[in-house]
Amino acid sequence: MATEIEIARGGACPTPRDHLNLHQKLHQLLGRYPWFRGALADDAARLAHSGLLRETGWFDLAELERLAADHRSGRAEHGRTLWQMLMLERSLKRLF
């Protein structure tokens, strides 16, 4: 993959394959949902204490707490589940 310096010196422009390789490297480095380890980590942790999710009776909130903690620490990749739960909880807030 051409670096920015090479491009500035008139080198080859990055190809779609270069962008795909960079995306794959970032994915391996950061995981698919890095924001649940950063900016949204507290929101993910609060899911386990959501009154709306508790009222439905559909979820094991202790398990949600474990998922959020494991994801935040990097022990596991639960970002997709956390994202779906966060969107459900926020949708329930708007509806009720």
PDB file of N, CA, C and O in Angstrom, residues 32-33 35-36 40 43-44 47 64 71 78-91:
ATOM      1  N   ARG A  32     -14.580  -4.785  16.126  1.00  0.00           N
ATOM      2  CA  ARG A  32     -15.635  -4.188  15.307  1.00  0.00           C
ATOM      3  C   ARG A  32     -16.370  -3.076  16.022  1.00  0.00           C
ATOM      4  O   ARG A  32     -16.969  -2.224  15.390  1.00  0.00           O
ATOM      5  N   TYR A  33     -16.404  -3.096  17.318  1.00  0.00           N
ATOM      6  CA  TYR A  33     -17.180  -2.120  18.078  1.00  0.00           C
ATOM      7  C   TYR A  33     -16.314  -1.474  19.159  1.00  0.00           C
ATOM      8  O   TYR A  33     -16.587  -1.613  20.340  1.00  0.00           O
ATOM      9  N   TRP A  35     -16.098   1.497  20.193  1.00  0.00           N
ATOM     10  CA  TRP A  35     -16.704   2.561  20.994  1.00  0.00           C
ATOM     11  C   TRP A  35     -17.323   2.023  22.279  1.00  0.00           C
ATOM     12  O   TRP A  35     -17.521   2.771  23.209  1.00  0.00           O
ATOM     13  N   PHE A  36     -17.627   0.710  22.364  1.00  0.00           N
ATOM     14  CA  PHE A  36     -18.121   0.150  23.622  1.00  0.00           C
ATOM     15  C   PHE A  36     -16.981  -0.100  24.604  1.00  0.00           C
ATOM     16  O   PHE A  36     -17.200  -0.539  25.722  1.00  0.00           O
ATOM     17  N   LEU A  40     -18.867   4.772  24.515  1.00  0.00           N
ATOM     18  CA  LEU A  40     -20.159   4.193  24.909  1.00  0.00           C
ATOM     19  C   LEU A  40     -20.032   3.090  25.955  1.00  0.00           C
ATOM     20  O   LEU A  40     -20.998   2.378  26.231  1.00  0.00           O
ATOM     21  N   ASP A  43     -22.540   3.539  28.723  1.00  0.00           N
ATOM     22  CA  ASP A  43     -23.900   3.242  28.259  1.00  0.00           C
ATOM     23  C   ASP A  43     -24.143   1.739  28.207  1.00  0.00           C
ATOM     24  O   ASP A  43     -25.213   1.262  28.591  1.00  0.00           O
ATOM     25  N   ALA A  44     -23.145   0.992  27.740  1.00  0.00           N
ATOM     26  CA  ALA A  44     -23.275  -0.467  27.681  1.00  0.00           C
ATOM     27  C   ALA A  44     -23.392  -1.051  29.085  1.00  0.00           C
ATOM     28  O   ALA A  44     -24.210  -1.943  29.328  1.00  0.00           O
ATOM     29  N   LEU A  47     -26.875  -0.750  30.688  1.00  0.00           N
ATOM     30  CA  LEU A  47     -27.945  -1.627  30.197  1.00  0.00           C
ATOM     31  C   LEU A  47     -28.371  -2.635  31.257  1.00  0.00           C
ATOM     32  O   LEU A  47     -29.554  -2.974  31.360  1.00  0.00           O
ATOM     33  N   LEU A  64     -26.171  -9.493  30.793  1.00  0.00           N
ATOM     34  CA  LEU A  64     -25.853  -8.262  30.063  1.00  0.00           C
ATOM     35  C   LEU A  64     -24.684  -7.529  30.721  1.00  0.00           C
ATOM     36  O   LEU A  64     -23.806  -7.006  30.036  1.00  0.00           O
ATOM     37  N   HIS A  71     -16.617  -7.310  27.161  1.00  0.00           N
ATOM     38  CA  HIS A  71     -16.310  -6.549  25.946  1.00  0.00           C
ATOM     39  C   HIS A  71     -15.384  -5.384  26.270  1.00  0.00           C
ATOM     40  O   HIS A  71     -14.394  -5.158  25.578  1.00  0.00           O
ATOM     41  N   HIS A  78     -18.440  -8.580  22.110  1.00  0.00           N
ATOM     42  CA  HIS A  78     -19.900  -8.607  22.216  1.00  0.00           C
ATOM     43  C   HIS A  78     -20.526  -7.315  21.701  1.00  0.00           C
ATOM     44  O   HIS A  78     -21.663  -6.992  22.038  1.00  0.00           O
ATOM     45  N   GLY A  79     -19.790  -6.584  20.890  1.00  0.00           N
ATOM     46  CA  GLY A  79     -20.258  -5.286  20.433  1.00  0.00           C
ATOM     47  C   GLY A  79     -21.582  -5.326  19.697  1.00  0.00           C
ATOM     48  O   GLY A  79     -22.427  -4.463  19.899  1.00  0.00           O
ATOM     49  N   ARG A  80     -21.765  -6.327  18.863  1.00  0.00           N
ATOM     50  CA  ARG A  80     -23.022  -6.393  18.094  1.00  0.00           C
ATOM     51  C   ARG A  80     -24.221  -6.568  19.020  1.00  0.00           C
ATOM     52  O   ARG A  80     -25.233  -5.879  18.879  1.00  0.00           O
ATOM     53  N   THR A  81     -24.097  -7.460  19.986  1.00  0.00           N
ATOM     54  CA  THR A  81     -25.185  -7.679  20.942  1.00  0.00           C
ATOM     55  C   THR A  81     -25.426  -6.425  21.769  1.00  0.00           C
ATOM     56  O   THR A  81     -26.576  -6.027  21.986  1.00  0.00           O
ATOM     57  N   LEU A  82     -24.353  -5.794  22.226  1.00  0.00           N
ATOM     58  CA  LEU A  82     -24.500  -4.580  23.026  1.00  0.00           C
ATOM     59  C   LEU A  82     -25.157  -3.471  22.211  1.00  0.00           C
ATOM     60  O   LEU A  82     -26.015  -2.735  22.719  1.00  0.00           O
ATOM     61  N   TRP A  83     -24.772  -3.350  20.948  1.00  0.00           N
ATOM     62  CA  TRP A  83     -25.386  -2.339  20.077  1.00  0.00           C
ATOM     63  C   TRP A  83     -26.883  -2.605  19.923  1.00  0.00           C
ATOM     64  O   TRP A  83     -27.697  -1.696  20.031  1.00  0.00           O
ATOM     65  N   GLN A  84     -27.248  -3.851  19.684  1.00  0.00           N
ATOM     66  CA  GLN A  84     -28.657  -4.190  19.515  1.00  0.00           C
ATOM     67  C   GLN A  84     -29.448  -3.926  20.792  1.00  0.00           C
ATOM     68  O   GLN A  84     -30.564  -3.408  20.748  1.00  0.00           O
ATOM     69  N   MET A  85     -28.861  -4.259  21.933  1.00  0.00           N
ATOM     70  CA  MET A  85     -29.549  -4.021  23.208  1.00  0.00           C
ATOM     71  C   MET A  85     -29.682  -2.524  23.491  1.00  0.00           C
ATOM     72  O   MET A  85     -30.721  -2.069  23.977  1.00  0.00           O
ATOM     73  N   LEU A  86     -28.659  -1.771  23.169  1.00  0.00           N
ATOM     74  CA  LEU A  86     -28.715  -0.331  23.378  1.00  0.00           C
ATOM     75  C   LEU A  86     -29.789   0.295  22.495  1.00  0.00           C
ATOM     76  O   LEU A  86     -30.567   1.146  22.954  1.00  0.00           O
ATOM     77  N   MET A  87     -29.877  -0.142  21.245  1.00  0.00           N
ATOM     78  CA  MET A  87     -30.903   0.389  20.348  1.00  0.00           C
ATOM     79  C   MET A  87     -32.311  -0.018  20.802  1.00  0.00           C
ATOM     80  O   MET A  87     -33.243   0.781  20.742  1.00  0.00           O
ATOM     81  N   LEU A  88     -32.461  -1.250  21.298  1.00  0.00           N
ATOM     82  CA  LEU A  88     -33.759  -1.687  21.821  1.00  0.00           C
ATOM     83  C   LEU A  88     -34.152  -0.844  23.024  1.00  0.00           C
ATOM     84  O   LEU A  88     -35.288  -0.356  23.115  1.00  0.00           O
ATOM     85  N   GLU A  89     -33.214  -0.656  23.942  1.00  0.00           N
ATOM     86  CA  GLU A  89     -33.516   0.113  25.153  1.00  0.00           C
ATOM     87  C   GLU A  89     -33.890   1.553  24.803  1.00  0.00           C
ATOM     88  O   GLU A  89     -34.851   2.101  25.335  1.00  0.00           O
ATOM     89  N   ARG A  90     -33.171   2.141  23.882  1.00  0.00           N
ATOM     90  CA  ARG A  90     -33.493   3.516  23.486  1.00  0.00           C
ATOM     91  C   ARG A  90     -34.818   3.596  22.732  1.00  0.00           C
ATOM     92  O   ARG A  90     -35.561   4.584  22.869  1.00  0.00           O
ATOM     93  N   SER A  91     -35.140   2.567  21.974  1.00  0.00           N
ATOM     94  CA  SER A  91     -36.441   2.529  21.300  1.00  0.00           C
ATOM     95  C   SER A  91     -37.577   2.409  22.321  1.00  0.00           C
ATOM     96  O   SER A  91     -38.607   3.076  22.196  1.00  0.00           O
TER      97      SER A  91
END
